[in-house]
Amino acid sequence: MLIMCKSLNSLNKRIIKCKKCKRLVEFRESVAQKKTKRFLDENYWGKPVIGFGDRKAKIIIVGLAPAAHGGNRTGRVFTGDKSADFLFRCLYKAKLSNQPYSIHLNDGLILNDVYMTPALKCVPPEDKPKAEELKKCFTYLDEEISYLENAKIILALGKIAFESCLKLFMLKTSSYKFIHGAEYPLNKKLRIFSCYHPSPRNVNTGRINEKQMIEVLNAVSKF
Ligand code: SF4
């Protein structure tokens, strides 16, 4: 386990220094400089955002990418934005976190049997990554998953995260339908569950509500 922790730590150090995608490096840094009105007095992280949580976890939650004023500001995935507010209310109710909020690095958050990470480690303009950017960043996700030795389930939040994971395991995306709550094998060890992303757009339009999200979280935790 010590070797695994050291390896994941050294991977994370490499990720934080990464400048492989010129467009994304420029964007993450410009967002961090310009900021937004309500966070003008904060120091933004403005670098790649690494995974977070229980390294012995059974469940890996994969999101698309850090949010401009969420993870890109706070330095932690699903932290300090509306998606995090919704997701953590649900994770707490499903007993997968110790508190119903994720607001900043020192807020005392502990995940239970869950590790979470973005498929793409840098915020993309308009939340739309290019195929080549995803491909470059997949090498990190691939290595990261290999260090999470107890993982049995990947819970993919949103269609892009779902398809990114399928590609990582060399599976044809056309053979797997993105349906909320659907479950498929990835290999002998890992299964994937698909789930709507907890974005304000999906929550406000009623595509996903707390009950539906908690149902999926309960299904993966009981797996
Ligand atoms: S998206 Fe990934 S590969 Fe591209 S610069 Fe960020 S960390 Fe590096």
PDB file of C-alpha atoms in Angstrom, residues 47-209:
ATOM      1  CA  LYS A  47      -3.600  24.494 -12.248  1.00  0.00           C
ATOM      2  CA  PRO A  48      -4.601  20.903 -13.096  1.00  0.00           C
ATOM      3  CA  VAL A  49      -6.923  19.365 -10.502  1.00  0.00           C
ATOM      4  CA  ILE A  50      -5.979  15.921  -9.194  1.00  0.00           C
ATOM      5  CA  GLY A  51      -8.134  13.173  -7.678  1.00  0.00           C
ATOM      6  CA  PHE A  52      -9.273  13.235  -4.070  1.00  0.00           C
ATOM      7  CA  GLY A  53     -10.674  10.826  -1.481  1.00  0.00           C
ATOM      8  CA  ASP A  54     -10.251   7.317  -0.113  1.00  0.00           C
ATOM      9  CA  ARG A  55      -7.367   5.613  -1.911  1.00  0.00           C
ATOM     10  CA  LYS A  56      -8.633   2.186  -0.789  1.00  0.00           C
ATOM     11  CA  ALA A  57     -12.102   2.936  -2.165  1.00  0.00           C
ATOM     12  CA  LYS A  58     -14.376   0.537  -4.000  1.00  0.00           C
ATOM     13  CA  ILE A  59     -16.012   3.384  -5.951  1.00  0.00           C
ATOM     14  CA  ILE A  60     -14.301   5.846  -8.285  1.00  0.00           C
ATOM     15  CA  ILE A  61     -16.466   8.808  -9.278  1.00  0.00           C
ATOM     16  CA  VAL A  62     -15.296  10.292 -12.571  1.00  0.00           C
ATOM     17  CA  GLY A  63     -16.489  13.754 -13.573  1.00  0.00           C
ATOM     18  CA  LEU A  64     -15.665  15.568 -16.790  1.00  0.00           C
ATOM     19  CA  ALA A  65     -13.334  18.388 -15.689  1.00  0.00           C
ATOM     20  CA  PRO A  66     -12.896  20.982 -12.940  1.00  0.00           C
ATOM     21  CA  ALA A  67     -15.337  23.892 -13.068  1.00  0.00           C
ATOM     22  CA  ALA A  68     -13.903  27.334 -13.889  1.00  0.00           C
ATOM     23  CA  HIS A  69     -14.844  28.856 -10.514  1.00  0.00           C
ATOM     24  CA  GLY A  70     -15.203  25.535  -8.662  1.00  0.00           C
ATOM     25  CA  GLY A  71     -12.242  23.124  -8.811  1.00  0.00           C
ATOM     26  CA  ASN A  72     -10.119  25.556 -10.819  1.00  0.00           C
ATOM     27  CA  ARG A  73     -10.563  28.054  -7.967  1.00  0.00           C
ATOM     28  CA  THR A  74     -10.440  25.807  -4.900  1.00  0.00           C
ATOM     29  CA  GLY A  75      -7.942  23.196  -6.182  1.00  0.00           C
ATOM     30  CA  ARG A  76     -10.198  20.239  -5.352  1.00  0.00           C
ATOM     31  CA  VAL A  77     -12.542  18.350  -7.638  1.00  0.00           C
ATOM     32  CA  PHE A  78     -16.290  18.995  -7.077  1.00  0.00           C
ATOM     33  CA  THR A  79     -15.582  21.740  -4.566  1.00  0.00           C
ATOM     34  CA  GLY A  80     -17.064  25.209  -4.315  1.00  0.00           C
ATOM     35  CA  ASP A  81     -19.728  25.204  -7.032  1.00  0.00           C
ATOM     36  CA  LYS A  82     -23.405  24.346  -7.584  1.00  0.00           C
ATOM     37  CA  SER A  83     -22.650  20.851  -8.921  1.00  0.00           C
ATOM     38  CA  ALA A  84     -20.732  20.111  -5.727  1.00  0.00           C
ATOM     39  CA  ASP A  85     -23.593  21.451  -3.568  1.00  0.00           C
ATOM     40  CA  PHE A  86     -26.041  19.017  -5.169  1.00  0.00           C
ATOM     41  CA  LEU A  87     -23.634  16.072  -5.358  1.00  0.00           C
ATOM     42  CA  PHE A  88     -22.529  16.312  -1.737  1.00  0.00           C
ATOM     43  CA  ARG A  89     -26.068  16.589  -0.387  1.00  0.00           C
ATOM     44  CA  CYS A  90     -26.674  13.270  -2.143  1.00  0.00           C
ATOM     45  CA  LEU A  91     -23.352  11.636  -1.170  1.00  0.00           C
ATOM     46  CA  TYR A  92     -24.009  12.504   2.466  1.00  0.00           C
ATOM     47  CA  LYS A  93     -27.525  11.049   2.365  1.00  0.00           C
ATOM     48  CA  ALA A  94     -26.085   7.893   0.786  1.00  0.00           C
ATOM     49  CA  LYS A  95     -23.508   7.762   3.650  1.00  0.00           C
ATOM     50  CA  LEU A  96     -20.589   8.180   1.248  1.00  0.00           C
ATOM     51  CA  SER A  97     -19.289  11.424   2.781  1.00  0.00           C
ATOM     52  CA  ASN A  98     -19.033  12.774   6.323  1.00  0.00           C
ATOM     53  CA  GLN A  99     -20.734  16.087   5.501  1.00  0.00           C
ATOM     54  CA  PRO A 100     -23.284  17.418   2.983  1.00  0.00           C
ATOM     55  CA  TYR A 101     -21.017  20.091   1.489  1.00  0.00           C
ATOM     56  CA  SER A 102     -17.661  20.540  -0.250  1.00  0.00           C
ATOM     57  CA  ILE A 103     -16.670  24.179  -0.229  1.00  0.00           C
ATOM     58  CA  HIS A 104     -12.906  24.527   0.215  1.00  0.00           C
ATOM     59  CA  LEU A 105      -9.730  22.498   0.816  1.00  0.00           C
ATOM     60  CA  ASN A 106      -9.882  22.763   4.604  1.00  0.00           C
ATOM     61  CA  ASP A 107     -13.583  22.138   5.142  1.00  0.00           C
ATOM     62  CA  GLY A 108     -13.035  18.764   6.876  1.00  0.00           C
ATOM     63  CA  LEU A 109     -14.500  16.672   4.070  1.00  0.00           C
ATOM     64  CA  ILE A 110     -13.905  12.903   4.187  1.00  0.00           C
ATOM     65  CA  LEU A 111     -15.173  10.498   1.539  1.00  0.00           C
ATOM     66  CA  ASN A 112     -16.213   7.000   2.592  1.00  0.00           C
ATOM     67  CA  ASP A 113     -15.180   4.257   0.161  1.00  0.00           C
ATOM     68  CA  VAL A 114     -15.136   6.844  -2.643  1.00  0.00           C
ATOM     69  CA  TYR A 115     -12.331   8.396  -4.650  1.00  0.00           C
ATOM     70  CA  MET A 116     -13.262  11.128  -7.126  1.00  0.00           C
ATOM     71  CA  THR A 117     -11.365  12.534 -10.055  1.00  0.00           C
ATOM     72  CA  PRO A 118     -11.914  14.482 -13.281  1.00  0.00           C
ATOM     73  CA  ALA A 119     -11.366  12.694 -16.626  1.00  0.00           C
ATOM     74  CA  LEU A 120      -9.765  15.917 -17.863  1.00  0.00           C
ATOM     75  CA  LYS A 121      -7.636  17.609 -15.207  1.00  0.00           C
ATOM     76  CA  CYS A 122      -7.899  21.182 -16.541  1.00  0.00           C
ATOM     77  CA  VAL A 123     -11.002  23.306 -17.050  1.00  0.00           C
ATOM     78  CA  PRO A 124     -11.896  23.585 -20.769  1.00  0.00           C
ATOM     79  CA  PRO A 125     -13.516  26.690 -22.321  1.00  0.00           C
ATOM     80  CA  GLU A 126     -17.349  26.331 -22.263  1.00  0.00           C
ATOM     81  CA  ASP A 127     -16.891  22.902 -20.656  1.00  0.00           C
ATOM     82  CA  LYS A 128     -16.080  21.533 -24.108  1.00  0.00           C
ATOM     83  CA  PRO A 129     -12.760  19.670 -24.330  1.00  0.00           C
ATOM     84  CA  LYS A 130     -11.241  18.733 -27.678  1.00  0.00           C
ATOM     85  CA  ALA A 131     -10.727  15.069 -28.499  1.00  0.00           C
ATOM     86  CA  GLU A 132      -6.936  15.458 -28.542  1.00  0.00           C
ATOM     87  CA  GLU A 133      -6.976  17.118 -25.092  1.00  0.00           C
ATOM     88  CA  LEU A 134      -8.986  14.264 -23.615  1.00  0.00           C
ATOM     89  CA  LYS A 135      -6.641  11.777 -25.257  1.00  0.00           C
ATOM     90  CA  LYS A 136      -3.559  13.454 -23.780  1.00  0.00           C
ATOM     91  CA  CYS A 137      -5.069  13.538 -20.299  1.00  0.00           C
ATOM     92  CA  PHE A 138      -6.328   9.916 -20.437  1.00  0.00           C
ATOM     93  CA  THR A 139      -2.799   8.682 -19.744  1.00  0.00           C
ATOM     94  CA  TYR A 140      -3.098  10.250 -16.289  1.00  0.00           C
ATOM     95  CA  LEU A 141      -6.561   8.808 -15.626  1.00  0.00           C
ATOM     96  CA  ASP A 142      -5.390   5.393 -16.773  1.00  0.00           C
ATOM     97  CA  GLU A 143      -2.396   5.462 -14.413  1.00  0.00           C
ATOM     98  CA  GLU A 144      -4.508   6.850 -11.568  1.00  0.00           C
ATOM     99  CA  ILE A 145      -7.068   4.034 -11.850  1.00  0.00           C
ATOM    100  CA  SER A 146      -4.282   1.444 -11.891  1.00  0.00           C
ATOM    101  CA  TYR A 147      -3.160   2.659  -8.422  1.00  0.00           C
ATOM    102  CA  LEU A 148      -6.661   2.340  -6.934  1.00  0.00           C
ATOM    103  CA  GLU A 149      -6.288  -1.354  -6.328  1.00  0.00           C
ATOM    104  CA  ASN A 150      -9.544  -1.956  -4.453  1.00  0.00           C
ATOM    105  CA  ALA A 151     -11.744  -0.220  -7.009  1.00  0.00           C
ATOM    106  CA  LYS A 152     -14.626  -2.266  -8.396  1.00  0.00           C
ATOM    107  CA  ILE A 153     -16.903   0.435  -9.769  1.00  0.00           C
ATOM    108  CA  ILE A 154     -16.509   3.556 -11.837  1.00  0.00           C
ATOM    109  CA  LEU A 155     -19.458   5.911 -11.519  1.00  0.00           C
ATOM    110  CA  ALA A 156     -19.281   8.183 -14.558  1.00  0.00           C
ATOM    111  CA  LEU A 157     -21.050  11.515 -14.148  1.00  0.00           C
ATOM    112  CA  GLY A 158     -22.267  12.674 -17.548  1.00  0.00           C
ATOM    113  CA  LYS A 159     -21.992  11.290 -21.064  1.00  0.00           C
ATOM    114  CA  ILE A 160     -18.499  12.633 -21.814  1.00  0.00           C
ATOM    115  CA  ALA A 161     -17.038  11.103 -18.636  1.00  0.00           C
ATOM    116  CA  PHE A 162     -18.868   7.849 -19.435  1.00  0.00           C
ATOM    117  CA  GLU A 163     -17.522   7.678 -22.992  1.00  0.00           C
ATOM    118  CA  SER A 164     -14.042   8.721 -21.819  1.00  0.00           C
ATOM    119  CA  CYS A 165     -13.958   5.728 -19.474  1.00  0.00           C
ATOM    120  CA  LEU A 166     -15.170   3.366 -22.211  1.00  0.00           C
ATOM    121  CA  LYS A 167     -12.395   4.587 -24.506  1.00  0.00           C
ATOM    122  CA  LEU A 168      -9.858   4.105 -21.747  1.00  0.00           C
ATOM    123  CA  PHE A 169     -10.808   0.433 -21.622  1.00  0.00           C
ATOM    124  CA  MET A 170     -10.766   0.180 -25.453  1.00  0.00           C
ATOM    125  CA  LEU A 171     -14.535  -0.326 -25.636  1.00  0.00           C
ATOM    126  CA  LYS A 172     -16.681   0.895 -28.526  1.00  0.00           C
ATOM    127  CA  THR A 173     -18.803   3.802 -27.301  1.00  0.00           C
ATOM    128  CA  SER A 174     -21.546   2.935 -29.834  1.00  0.00           C
ATOM    129  CA  SER A 175     -22.098  -0.434 -28.121  1.00  0.00           C
ATOM    130  CA  TYR A 176     -22.905   1.139 -24.709  1.00  0.00           C
ATOM    131  CA  LYS A 177     -25.892   3.401 -24.151  1.00  0.00           C
ATOM    132  CA  PHE A 178     -25.611   6.280 -21.736  1.00  0.00           C
ATOM    133  CA  ILE A 179     -28.690   5.740 -19.561  1.00  0.00           C
ATOM    134  CA  HIS A 180     -29.019   7.057 -16.016  1.00  0.00           C
ATOM    135  CA  GLY A 181     -28.331   4.143 -13.661  1.00  0.00           C
ATOM    136  CA  ALA A 182     -27.208   1.680 -16.372  1.00  0.00           C
ATOM    137  CA  GLU A 183     -24.351  -0.666 -15.512  1.00  0.00           C
ATOM    138  CA  TYR A 184     -21.829  -2.466 -17.749  1.00  0.00           C
ATOM    139  CA  PRO A 185     -18.634  -4.517 -17.261  1.00  0.00           C
ATOM    140  CA  LEU A 186     -15.395  -2.737 -18.211  1.00  0.00           C
ATOM    141  CA  ASN A 187     -13.078  -5.678 -17.591  1.00  0.00           C
ATOM    142  CA  LYS A 188     -12.884  -8.653 -15.199  1.00  0.00           C
ATOM    143  CA  LYS A 189     -12.380  -6.368 -12.209  1.00  0.00           C
ATOM    144  CA  LEU A 190     -14.273  -3.150 -12.923  1.00  0.00           C
ATOM    145  CA  ARG A 191     -17.863  -2.221 -13.808  1.00  0.00           C
ATOM    146  CA  ILE A 192     -19.133   1.161 -14.932  1.00  0.00           C
ATOM    147  CA  PHE A 193     -22.384   2.880 -13.903  1.00  0.00           C
ATOM    148  CA  SER A 194     -23.647   5.833 -15.929  1.00  0.00           C
ATOM    149  CA  CYS A 195     -25.307   8.765 -14.201  1.00  0.00           C
ATOM    150  CA  TYR A 196     -26.474  12.228 -15.221  1.00  0.00           C
ATOM    151  CA  HIS A 197     -24.009  14.943 -14.295  1.00  0.00           C
ATOM    152  CA  PRO A 198     -25.123  16.940 -11.213  1.00  0.00           C
ATOM    153  CA  SER A 199     -24.774  20.238 -13.116  1.00  0.00           C
ATOM    154  CA  PRO A 200     -27.181  23.123 -12.413  1.00  0.00           C
ATOM    155  CA  ARG A 201     -28.486  22.696 -15.995  1.00  0.00           C
ATOM    156  CA  ASN A 202     -29.504  19.090 -15.322  1.00  0.00           C
ATOM    157  CA  VAL A 203     -30.821  19.823 -11.832  1.00  0.00           C
ATOM    158  CA  ASN A 204     -32.769  22.965 -12.815  1.00  0.00           C
ATOM    159  CA  THR A 205     -34.389  21.311 -15.839  1.00  0.00           C
ATOM    160  CA  GLY A 206     -35.412  18.309 -13.742  1.00  0.00           C
ATOM    161  CA  ARG A 207     -33.282  15.846 -15.716  1.00  0.00           C
ATOM    162  CA  ILE A 208     -31.900  14.699 -12.384  1.00  0.00           C
ATOM    163  CA  ASN A 209     -33.177  15.125  -8.839  1.00  0.00           C
TER     164      ASN A 209
END
